[in-house]
Coordinates of C-alpha atoms and ligand atoms in Angstrom, one line a residue:
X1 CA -34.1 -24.5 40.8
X2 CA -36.1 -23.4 37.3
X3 CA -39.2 -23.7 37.2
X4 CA -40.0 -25.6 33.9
X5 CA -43.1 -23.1 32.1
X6 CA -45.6 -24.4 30.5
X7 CA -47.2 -23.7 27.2
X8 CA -50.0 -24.4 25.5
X9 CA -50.0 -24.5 21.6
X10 CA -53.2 -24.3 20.3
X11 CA -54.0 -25.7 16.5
X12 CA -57.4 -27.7 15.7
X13 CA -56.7 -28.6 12.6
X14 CA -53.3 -29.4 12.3
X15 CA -51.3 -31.3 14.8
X16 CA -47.6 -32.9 14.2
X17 CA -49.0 -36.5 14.0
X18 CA -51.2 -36.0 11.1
X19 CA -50.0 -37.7 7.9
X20 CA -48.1 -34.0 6.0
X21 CA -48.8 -33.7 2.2
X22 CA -53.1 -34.2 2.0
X23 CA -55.4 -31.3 1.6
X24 CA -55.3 -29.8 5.0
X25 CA -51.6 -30.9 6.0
X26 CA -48.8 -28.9 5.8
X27 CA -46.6 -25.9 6.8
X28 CA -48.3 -25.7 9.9
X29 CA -48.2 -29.3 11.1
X30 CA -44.5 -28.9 10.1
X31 CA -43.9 -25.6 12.1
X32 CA -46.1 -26.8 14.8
X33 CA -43.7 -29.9 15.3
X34 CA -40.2 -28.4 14.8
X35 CA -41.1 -25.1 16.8
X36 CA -42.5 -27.1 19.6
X37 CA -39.3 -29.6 19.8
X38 CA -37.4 -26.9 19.8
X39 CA -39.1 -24.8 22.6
X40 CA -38.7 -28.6 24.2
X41 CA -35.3 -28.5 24.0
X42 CA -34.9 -25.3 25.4
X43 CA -36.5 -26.4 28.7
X44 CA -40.2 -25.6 27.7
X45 CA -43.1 -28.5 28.6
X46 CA -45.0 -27.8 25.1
X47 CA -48.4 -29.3 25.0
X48 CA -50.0 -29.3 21.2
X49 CA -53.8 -29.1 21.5
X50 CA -55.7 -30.6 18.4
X51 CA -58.9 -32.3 17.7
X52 CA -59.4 -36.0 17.9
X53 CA -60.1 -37.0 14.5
X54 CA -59.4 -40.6 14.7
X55 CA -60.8 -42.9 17.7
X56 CA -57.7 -44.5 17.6
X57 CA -55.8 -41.9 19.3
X58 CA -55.4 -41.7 22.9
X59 CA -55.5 -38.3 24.6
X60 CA -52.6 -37.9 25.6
X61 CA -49.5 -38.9 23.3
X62 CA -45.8 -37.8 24.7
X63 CA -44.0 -36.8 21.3
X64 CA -40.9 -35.4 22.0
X65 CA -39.1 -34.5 24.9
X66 CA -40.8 -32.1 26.7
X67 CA -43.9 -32.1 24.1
X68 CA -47.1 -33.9 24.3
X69 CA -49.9 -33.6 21.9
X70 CA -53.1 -33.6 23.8
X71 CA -56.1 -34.7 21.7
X72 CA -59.6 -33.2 22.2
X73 CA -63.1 -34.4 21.2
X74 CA -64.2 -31.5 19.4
X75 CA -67.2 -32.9 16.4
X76 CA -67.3 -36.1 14.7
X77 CA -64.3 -38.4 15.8
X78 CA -62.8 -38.2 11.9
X79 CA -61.1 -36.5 9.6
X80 CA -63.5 -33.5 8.4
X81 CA -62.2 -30.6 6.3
X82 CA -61.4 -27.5 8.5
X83 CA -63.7 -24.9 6.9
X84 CA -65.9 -27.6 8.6
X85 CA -64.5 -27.1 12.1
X86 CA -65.8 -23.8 12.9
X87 CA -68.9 -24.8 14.7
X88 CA -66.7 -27.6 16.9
X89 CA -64.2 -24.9 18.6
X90 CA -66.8 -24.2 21.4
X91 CA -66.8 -28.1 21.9
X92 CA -63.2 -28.0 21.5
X93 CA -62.7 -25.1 24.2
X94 CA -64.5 -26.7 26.7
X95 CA -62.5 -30.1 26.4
X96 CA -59.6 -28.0 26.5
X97 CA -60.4 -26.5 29.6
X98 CA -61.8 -29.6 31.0
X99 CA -58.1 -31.7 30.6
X100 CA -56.8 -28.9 32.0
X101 CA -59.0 -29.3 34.9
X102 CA -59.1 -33.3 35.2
X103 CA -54.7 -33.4 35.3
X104 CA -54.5 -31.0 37.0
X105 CA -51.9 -29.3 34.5
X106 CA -51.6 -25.6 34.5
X107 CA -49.8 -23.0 32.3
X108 CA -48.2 -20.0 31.7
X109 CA -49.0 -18.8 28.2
X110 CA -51.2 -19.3 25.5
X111 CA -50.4 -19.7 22.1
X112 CA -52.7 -19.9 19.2
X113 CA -52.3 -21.0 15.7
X114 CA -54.8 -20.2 12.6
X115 CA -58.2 -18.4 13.5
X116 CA -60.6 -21.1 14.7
X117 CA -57.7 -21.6 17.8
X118 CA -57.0 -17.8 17.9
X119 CA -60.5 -18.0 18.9
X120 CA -60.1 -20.4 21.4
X121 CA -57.4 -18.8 23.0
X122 CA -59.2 -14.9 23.1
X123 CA -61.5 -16.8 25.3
X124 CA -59.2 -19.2 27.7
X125 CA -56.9 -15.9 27.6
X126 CA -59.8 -14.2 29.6
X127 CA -60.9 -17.2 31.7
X128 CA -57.6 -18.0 32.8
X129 CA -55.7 -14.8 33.0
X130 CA -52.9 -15.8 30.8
X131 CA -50.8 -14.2 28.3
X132 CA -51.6 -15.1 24.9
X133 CA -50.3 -15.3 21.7
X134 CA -51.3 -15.6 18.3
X135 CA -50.1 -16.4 14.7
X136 CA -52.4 -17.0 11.6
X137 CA -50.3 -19.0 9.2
X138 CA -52.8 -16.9 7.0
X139 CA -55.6 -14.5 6.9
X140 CA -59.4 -14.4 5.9
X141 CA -58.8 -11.5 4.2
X142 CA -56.0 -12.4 1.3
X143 CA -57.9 -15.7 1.4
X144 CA -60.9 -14.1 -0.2
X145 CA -59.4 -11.7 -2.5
X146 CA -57.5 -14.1 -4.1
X147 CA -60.3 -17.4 -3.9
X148 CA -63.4 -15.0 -4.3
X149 CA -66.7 -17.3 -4.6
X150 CA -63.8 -20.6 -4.2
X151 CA -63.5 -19.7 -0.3
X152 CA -64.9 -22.0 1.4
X153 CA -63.6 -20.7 4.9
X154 CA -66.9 -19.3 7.2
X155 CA -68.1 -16.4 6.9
X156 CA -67.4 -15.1 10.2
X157 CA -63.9 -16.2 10.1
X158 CA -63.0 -12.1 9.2
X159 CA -65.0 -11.0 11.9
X160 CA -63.3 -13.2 14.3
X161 CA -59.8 -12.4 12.8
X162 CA -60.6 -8.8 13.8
X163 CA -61.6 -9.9 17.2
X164 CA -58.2 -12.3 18.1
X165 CA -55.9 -9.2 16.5
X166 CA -57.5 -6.6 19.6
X167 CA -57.5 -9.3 21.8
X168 CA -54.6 -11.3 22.2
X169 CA -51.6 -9.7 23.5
X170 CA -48.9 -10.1 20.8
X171 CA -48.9 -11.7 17.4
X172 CA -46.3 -13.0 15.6
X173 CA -45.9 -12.4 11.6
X174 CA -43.3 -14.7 9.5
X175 CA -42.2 -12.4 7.3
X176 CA -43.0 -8.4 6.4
X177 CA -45.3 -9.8 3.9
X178 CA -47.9 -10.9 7.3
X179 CA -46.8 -7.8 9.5
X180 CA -48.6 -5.9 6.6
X181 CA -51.2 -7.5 6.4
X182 CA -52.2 -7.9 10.2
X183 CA -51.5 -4.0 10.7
X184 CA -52.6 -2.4 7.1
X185 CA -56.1 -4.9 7.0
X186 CA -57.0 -5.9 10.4
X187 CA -55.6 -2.7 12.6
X188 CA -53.3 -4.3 14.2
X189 CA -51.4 -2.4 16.3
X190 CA -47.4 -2.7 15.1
X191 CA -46.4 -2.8 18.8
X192 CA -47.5 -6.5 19.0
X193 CA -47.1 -7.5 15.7
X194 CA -43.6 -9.6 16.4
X195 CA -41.6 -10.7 13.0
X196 CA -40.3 -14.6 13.8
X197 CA -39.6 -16.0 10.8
X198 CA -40.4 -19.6 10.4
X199 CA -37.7 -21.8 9.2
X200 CA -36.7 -25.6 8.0
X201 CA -34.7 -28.6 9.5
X202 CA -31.3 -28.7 8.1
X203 CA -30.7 -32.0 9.4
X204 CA -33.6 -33.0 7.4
X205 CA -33.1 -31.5 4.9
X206 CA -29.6 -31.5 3.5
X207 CA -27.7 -31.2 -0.1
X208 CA -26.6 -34.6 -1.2
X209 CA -25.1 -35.9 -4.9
X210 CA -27.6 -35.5 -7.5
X211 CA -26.5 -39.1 -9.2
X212 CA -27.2 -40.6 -5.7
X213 CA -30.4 -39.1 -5.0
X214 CA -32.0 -40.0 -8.7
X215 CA -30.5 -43.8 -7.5
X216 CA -32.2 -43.7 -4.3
X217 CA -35.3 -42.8 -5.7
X218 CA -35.5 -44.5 -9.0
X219 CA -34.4 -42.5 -11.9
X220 CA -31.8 -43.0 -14.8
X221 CA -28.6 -40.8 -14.3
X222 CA -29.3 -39.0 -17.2
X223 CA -28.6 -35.7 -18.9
X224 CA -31.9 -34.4 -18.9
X225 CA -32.7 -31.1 -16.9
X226 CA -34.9 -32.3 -13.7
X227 CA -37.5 -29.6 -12.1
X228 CA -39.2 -30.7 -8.8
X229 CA -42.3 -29.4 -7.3
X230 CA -43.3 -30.5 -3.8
X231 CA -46.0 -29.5 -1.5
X232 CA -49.7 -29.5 -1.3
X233 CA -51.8 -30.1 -4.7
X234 CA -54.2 -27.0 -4.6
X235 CA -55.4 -24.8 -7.6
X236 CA -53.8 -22.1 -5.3
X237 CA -50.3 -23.6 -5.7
X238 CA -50.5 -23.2 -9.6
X239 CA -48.9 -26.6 -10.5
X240 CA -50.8 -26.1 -13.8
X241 CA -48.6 -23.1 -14.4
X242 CA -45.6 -25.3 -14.3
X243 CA -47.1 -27.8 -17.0
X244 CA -47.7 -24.7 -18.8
X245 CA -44.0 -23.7 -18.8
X246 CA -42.9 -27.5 -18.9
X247 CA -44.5 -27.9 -22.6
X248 CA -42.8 -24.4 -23.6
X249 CA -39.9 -25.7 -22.5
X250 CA -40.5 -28.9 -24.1
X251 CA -42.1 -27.6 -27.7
X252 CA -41.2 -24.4 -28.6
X253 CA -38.1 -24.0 -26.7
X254 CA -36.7 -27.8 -27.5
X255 CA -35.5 -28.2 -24.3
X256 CA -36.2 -31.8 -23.1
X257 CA -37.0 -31.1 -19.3
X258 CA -38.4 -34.2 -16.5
X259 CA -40.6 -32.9 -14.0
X260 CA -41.0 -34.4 -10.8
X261 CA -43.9 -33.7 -8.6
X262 CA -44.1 -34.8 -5.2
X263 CA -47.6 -34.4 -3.1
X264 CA -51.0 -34.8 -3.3
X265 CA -53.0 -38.2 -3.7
X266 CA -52.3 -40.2 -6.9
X267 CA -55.1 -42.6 -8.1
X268 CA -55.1 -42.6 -11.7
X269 CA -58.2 -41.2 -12.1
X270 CA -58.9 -38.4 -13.7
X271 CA -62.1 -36.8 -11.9
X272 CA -59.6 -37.4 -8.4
X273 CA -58.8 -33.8 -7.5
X274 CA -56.0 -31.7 -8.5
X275 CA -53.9 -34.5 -9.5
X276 CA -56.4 -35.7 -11.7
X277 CA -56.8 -32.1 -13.3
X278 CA -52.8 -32.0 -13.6
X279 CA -52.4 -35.8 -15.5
X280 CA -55.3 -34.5 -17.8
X281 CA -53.7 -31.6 -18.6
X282 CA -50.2 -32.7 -18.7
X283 CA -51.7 -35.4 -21.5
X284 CA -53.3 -32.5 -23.5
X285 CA -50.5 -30.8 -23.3
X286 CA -48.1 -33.9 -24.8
X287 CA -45.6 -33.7 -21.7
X288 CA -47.0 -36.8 -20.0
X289 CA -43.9 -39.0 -20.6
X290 CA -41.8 -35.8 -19.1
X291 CA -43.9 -35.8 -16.1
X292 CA -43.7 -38.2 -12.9
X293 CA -46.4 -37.9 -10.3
X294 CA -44.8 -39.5 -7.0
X295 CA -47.8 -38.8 -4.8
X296 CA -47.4 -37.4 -1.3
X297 CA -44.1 -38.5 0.5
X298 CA -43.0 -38.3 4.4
X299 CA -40.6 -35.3 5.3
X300 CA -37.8 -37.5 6.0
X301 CA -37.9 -38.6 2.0
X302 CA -38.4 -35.0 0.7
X303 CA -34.5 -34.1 0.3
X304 CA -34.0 -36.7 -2.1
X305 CA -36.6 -35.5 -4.7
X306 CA -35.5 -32.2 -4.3
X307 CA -31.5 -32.8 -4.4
X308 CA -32.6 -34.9 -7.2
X309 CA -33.7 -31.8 -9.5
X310 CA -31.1 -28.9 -10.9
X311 CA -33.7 -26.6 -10.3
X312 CA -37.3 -26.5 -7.9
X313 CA -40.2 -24.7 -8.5
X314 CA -43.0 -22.9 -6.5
X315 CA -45.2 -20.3 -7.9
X316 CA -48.7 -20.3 -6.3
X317 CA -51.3 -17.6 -6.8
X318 CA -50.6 -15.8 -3.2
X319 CA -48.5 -17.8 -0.2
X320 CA -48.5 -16.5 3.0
X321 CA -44.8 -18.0 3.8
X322 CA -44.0 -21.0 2.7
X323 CA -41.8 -23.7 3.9
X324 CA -41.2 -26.0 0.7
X325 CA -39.0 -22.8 -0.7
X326 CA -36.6 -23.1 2.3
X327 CA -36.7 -27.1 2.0
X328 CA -35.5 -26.7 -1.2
X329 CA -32.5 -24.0 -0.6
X330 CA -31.5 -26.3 2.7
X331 CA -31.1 -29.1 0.1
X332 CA -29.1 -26.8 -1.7
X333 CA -31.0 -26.1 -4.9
X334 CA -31.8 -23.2 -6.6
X335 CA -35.6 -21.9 -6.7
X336 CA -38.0 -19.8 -8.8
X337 CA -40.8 -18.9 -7.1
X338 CA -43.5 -16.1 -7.6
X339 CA -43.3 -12.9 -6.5
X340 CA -45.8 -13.1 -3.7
X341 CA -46.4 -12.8 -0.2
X342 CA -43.6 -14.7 2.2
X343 CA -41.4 -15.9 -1.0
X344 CA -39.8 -12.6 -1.6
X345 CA -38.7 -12.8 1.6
X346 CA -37.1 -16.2 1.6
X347 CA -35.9 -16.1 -1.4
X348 CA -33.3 -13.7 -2.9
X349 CA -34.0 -12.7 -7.0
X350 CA -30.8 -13.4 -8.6
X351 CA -29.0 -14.6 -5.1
X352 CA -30.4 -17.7 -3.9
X353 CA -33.2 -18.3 -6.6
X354 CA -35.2 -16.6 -8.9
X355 CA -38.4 -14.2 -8.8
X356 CA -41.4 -14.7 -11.3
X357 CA -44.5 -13.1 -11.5
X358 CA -47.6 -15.6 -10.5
X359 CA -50.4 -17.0 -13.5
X360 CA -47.1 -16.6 -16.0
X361 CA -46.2 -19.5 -17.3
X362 CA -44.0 -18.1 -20.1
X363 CA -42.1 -15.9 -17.1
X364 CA -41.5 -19.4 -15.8
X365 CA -40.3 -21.1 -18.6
X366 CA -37.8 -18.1 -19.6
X367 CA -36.6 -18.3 -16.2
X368 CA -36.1 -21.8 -15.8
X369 CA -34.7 -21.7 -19.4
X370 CA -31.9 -19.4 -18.6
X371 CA -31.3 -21.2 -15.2
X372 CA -31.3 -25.1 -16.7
X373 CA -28.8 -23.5 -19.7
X374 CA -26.3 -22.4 -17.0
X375 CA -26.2 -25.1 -14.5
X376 CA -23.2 -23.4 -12.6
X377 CA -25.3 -20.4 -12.2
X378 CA -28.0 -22.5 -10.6
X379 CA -25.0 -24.3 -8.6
X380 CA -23.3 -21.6 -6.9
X381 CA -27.7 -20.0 -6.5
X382 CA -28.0 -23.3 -4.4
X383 CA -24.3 -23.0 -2.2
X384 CA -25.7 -19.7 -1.3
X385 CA -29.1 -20.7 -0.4
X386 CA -27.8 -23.5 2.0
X387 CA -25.7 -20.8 3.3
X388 CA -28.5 -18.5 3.5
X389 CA -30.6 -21.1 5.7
X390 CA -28.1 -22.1 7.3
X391 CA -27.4 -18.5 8.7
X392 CA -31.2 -17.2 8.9
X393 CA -34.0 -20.0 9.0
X394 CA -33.1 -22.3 11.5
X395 CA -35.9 -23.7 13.7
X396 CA -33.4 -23.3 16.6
X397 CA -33.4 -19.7 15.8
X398 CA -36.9 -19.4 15.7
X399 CA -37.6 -20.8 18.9
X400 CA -34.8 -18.9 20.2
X401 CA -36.8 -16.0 19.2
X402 CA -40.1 -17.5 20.2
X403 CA -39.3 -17.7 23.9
X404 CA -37.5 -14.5 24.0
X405 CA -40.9 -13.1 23.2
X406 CA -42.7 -15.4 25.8
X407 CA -40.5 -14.1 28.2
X408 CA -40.9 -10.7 28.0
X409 CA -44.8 -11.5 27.7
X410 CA -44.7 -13.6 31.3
X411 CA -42.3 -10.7 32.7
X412 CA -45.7 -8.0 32.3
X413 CA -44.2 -6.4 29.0
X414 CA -47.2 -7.1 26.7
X415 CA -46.3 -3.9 24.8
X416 CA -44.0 -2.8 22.1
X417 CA -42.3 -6.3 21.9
X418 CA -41.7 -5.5 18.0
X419 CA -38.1 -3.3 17.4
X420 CA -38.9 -0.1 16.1
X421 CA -37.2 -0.8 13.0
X422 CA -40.2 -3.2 12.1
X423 CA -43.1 -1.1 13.2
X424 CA -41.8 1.0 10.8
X425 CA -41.2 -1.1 8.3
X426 CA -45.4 -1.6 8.0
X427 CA -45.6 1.5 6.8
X428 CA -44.2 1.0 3.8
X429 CA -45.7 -0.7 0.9
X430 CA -43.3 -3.4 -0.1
X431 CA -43.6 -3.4 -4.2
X432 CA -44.6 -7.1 -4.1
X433 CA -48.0 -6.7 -2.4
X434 CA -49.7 -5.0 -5.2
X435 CA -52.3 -2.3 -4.7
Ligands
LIG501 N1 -45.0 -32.0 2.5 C1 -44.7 -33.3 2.8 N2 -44.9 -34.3 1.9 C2 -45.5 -34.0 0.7 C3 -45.9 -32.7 0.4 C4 -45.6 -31.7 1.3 O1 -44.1 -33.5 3.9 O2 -45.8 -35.0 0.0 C5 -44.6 -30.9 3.4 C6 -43.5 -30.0 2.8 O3 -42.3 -30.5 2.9 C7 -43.7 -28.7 3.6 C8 -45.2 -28.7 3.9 O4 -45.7 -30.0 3.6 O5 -43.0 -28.8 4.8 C9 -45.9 -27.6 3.1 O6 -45.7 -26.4 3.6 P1 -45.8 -25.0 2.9 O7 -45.6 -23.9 3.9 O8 -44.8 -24.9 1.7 O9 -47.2 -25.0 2.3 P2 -48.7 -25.2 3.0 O10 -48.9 -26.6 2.9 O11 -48.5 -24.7 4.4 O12 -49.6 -24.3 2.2

C-alpha cells in the first residue's frame, strides 16, 4: 500500500475561498486552488494554510478531494491589506504549528507561497526537519524599482526575500523572467531555482461563438471591434494605457472600438479607487459611451467576456507571470500584451498574440489597429493560442511537474533539481528585462 504524503501549502494572504478579482485577490488564489486540486488528484492530501480573516470561517474547510484549507488566527479576524500582515506571521506560525500539534496531522514537505509564508516555512523547515519549498509569485526587489515611494510592501520584506532564497531547499520560478530574477538579484543558486510554469483551466476556460457569448452577457451582436481587459484594477496594470489607445483608436484613427473591462469594484463614484480614476478619465477622454465597466466577475463567468472580444488586452507596467494572458489564449483569443516579465514567455509576438512596449499607448493602439483590421489574422493568432495552452500550460502539467520535484526533494536530492539547460539559461540576459 501507498502511503498518501502530505503537503503543506503555505499562503497568508491568499487562500482559494477568498472572493478573486479585489485588490489583494488574484493569480495566486487561482494557482493556489488549481495547483492544489491537482496535486489532489494525483493522490497528494494538500492542506492550504491562510489566515482567518472572517469569523465566519471554520478552521478547517475540506475543498476538494484531497484538499483542505486550514484557517489560522493570525491578527485582526478581517480582511486587512497584506503589506499589513507582516507583523501577524509569527502569530500565524505558531497557530500553524499548534493545529499541527492539536490533530495530530503530520507532513512531508513544505511549500511556501509569497515572502511573508516563505518566512514561515524557513522557520517550520528548521523546527520540523522538512523539506521546503518556495515560490514568490513576485519579488521585493522589481516591486520597488518599478513602485519606488508607491511600495507599500515592509521594509524588511528584501531582507527576508534574501533570507528564504539561502534557506529553503528549492524554489520554483514560472517562467525565465523569475529564474533571473531569484539568481541575478537575490543569489540564488541556479541548482534550486526549478522552472514550473503556471498554467490555466481549459475546462474553464474555453473558446465559444462570439454572437453567443455577447447574448449571454448582454451585448448587441454588432459589428463593432470589441477589446476586453480582465484582472485586477491596479495603477500597475496600466488600464489607463488602454483608454489612452481606445480614444486613438476612436479619434484619430476613426475606428469605432467597445471596450469591456472586467474587475475591480464599480461604485460610481469617482474618488473610489482605480475604477473611479479610469470612468474619470475615460469621460475626459470622450470614450465613455465606448466603455463598459462590468466590475469584478467569478472565474466561472470570465470566458464569456473574453470570447466575447476579437481581441484582449494586458499591458501592465512589470508582471511577474500572469494568468489573465493564458485565460484569454484558452478562450481562444488573440492577445497584446507588454513586453515584460512573464508575458513574453506566454505569449508568442506574431504567433499567438502580440508584443507592445509598456506606458505606450500609441504602440497599443497601432497594434490593436492592425489586429482589429484583419480579424482572420487575429482568428487563426487565437486557434494557435488554444493550441498553445492546450499543449504547454495545463494545470495538470504543472502539478505533474510539481510533484516530480517533491519527489526528488523527499528522496534526499535537495540539489541540482533544475536541468542544466536552465541553469544556464540565467545567464543570459533575456532582451526583455532591460538593463
Ligand atoms: N479574476 C477574476 N475575476 C475578476 C478579475 C480577475 O476571477 O473580476 C482572476 C483572473 O481570471 C486571473 C486572476 O484573477 O485568474 C488574476 O491573475 P493574474 O496572474 O493575471 O494577475 P494578479 O492578480 O496575480 O496580479
Amino acid at each position: 500500500m501507498t502511503i498518501q504524503k502530505r503537503i503543506a501549502m503555505v499562503s497568508e494572504h491568499a487562500g482559494p475561498i477568498a472572493l478573486l478579482g479585489g485588490v489583494d485577490a488574484g493569480g495566486q488564489n487561482v494557482h493556489l486552488d488549481e495547483l492544489s486540486r491537482n496535486l489532489g488528484s494525483l493522490g497528494y492530501a494538500v492542506d492550504i494554510f491562510t489566515r482567518r480573516d472572517d469569523p465566519k470561517l471554520p478552521e478547517v474547510v475540506d475543498w476538494a478531494p484531497g484538499v483542505r484549507v486550514i484557517h489560522v488566527n493570525a491578527g485582526p479576524v478581517q480582511t486587512i491589506p497584506k503589506d499589513d500582515i507582516w507583523p501577524h506571521m509569527a502569530e500565524f506560525t505558531g497557530g500553524m504549528l499548534t493545529f499541527m500539534l492539536r490533530s495530530g496531522a503530520r507532513y512531508d514537505l513544505l511549500h511556501g507561497h509569497f515572502w511573508m509564508s516563505g518566512w514561515a516555512v524557513a522557520r517550520l523547515r528548521q523546527r520540523l526537519q522538512l523539506p521546503a519549498v518556495q515560490i514568490f509569485h513576485a519579488t521585493g526587489i522589481t516591486k520597488r524599482h518599478h513602485q519606488g515611494a508607491a511600495d507599500t510592501s515592509p521594509p524588511e520584506r528584501i531582507a527576508v526575500e534574501r533570507r528564504i532564497v539561502n534557506e529553503v531547499d528549492c524554489m520554483i520560478a514560472q517562467c525565465p523572467a523569475e529564474q533571473h530574477e531569484l539568481v541575478i538579484d537575490y543569489g540564488a543558486d541556479p541548482g534550486r531555482v526549478m522552472i514550473i510554469p503556471s498554467a490555466v483551466n481549459t475546462r474553464r476556460f474555453r473558446p465559444i461563438d462570439r454572437a453567443a457569448a455577447r447574448r449571454a452577457i448582454g451585448l448587441p451582436l454588432d459589428d463593432i471591434p470589441t477589446i476586453v481587459y480582465v484582472g485586477r484594477m491596479l495603477p500597475r496594470k496600466d488600464v489607463r494605457n488602454l483608454l489612452y489607445a481606445a480614444a486613438e483608436l476612436i479619434h484619430a484613427r476613426a475606428m469605432p472600438v467597445r471596450l469591456l473591462l472586467v474587475g475591480g469594484h464599480v461604485s460610481g463614484d469617482p474618488n473610489a479607487g482605480e475604477v473611479g480614476v479610469l470612468q474619470a478619465l475615460a469621460a475626459e477622454l470622450r470614450i465613455s459611451e465606448h466603455t463598459i465597466f462590468f466590475g469584478q466577475r467569478q472565474p466561472d463567468q470570465l470566458y464569456r467576456y473574453y470570447c466575447a472580444a476579437d481581441v484582449a488586452v494586458s499591458t501592465p507596467w512589470y508582471e511577474s507571470y500572469g494568468l489573465t494572458p493564458l485565460e484569454a489564449m484558452a478562450c481562444g483569443r488573440p492577445i497584446i500584451v507588454s513586453a515584460v516579465g512573464g508575458l513574453t514567455f506566454t505569449v508568442q509576438h506574431g504567433q499567438t498574440g502580440l508584443h507592445v512596449p509598456p506606458q505606450a499607448p500609441q504602440h497599443l493602439a497601432a497594434a490593436l489597429h492592425d489586429l482589429l483590421s484583419r480579424p482572420d489574422r487575429g482568428a487563426e493568432m487565437g486557434r494557435k493560442a488554444r493550441r498553445r495552452v492546450e499543449r504547454e500550460f495545463t494545470w495538470a502539467t504543472t502539478a505533474h511537474r510539481t510533484a516530480a520535484l517533491y519527489e526528488s526533494l523527499l528522496n534526499g536530492q535537495t540539489q541540482a533539481v533544475a536541468t542544466a539547460e536552465q541553469a544556464r539559461s540565467v545567464g543570459e540576459r533575456a532582451p526583455w528585462m532591460g538593463d
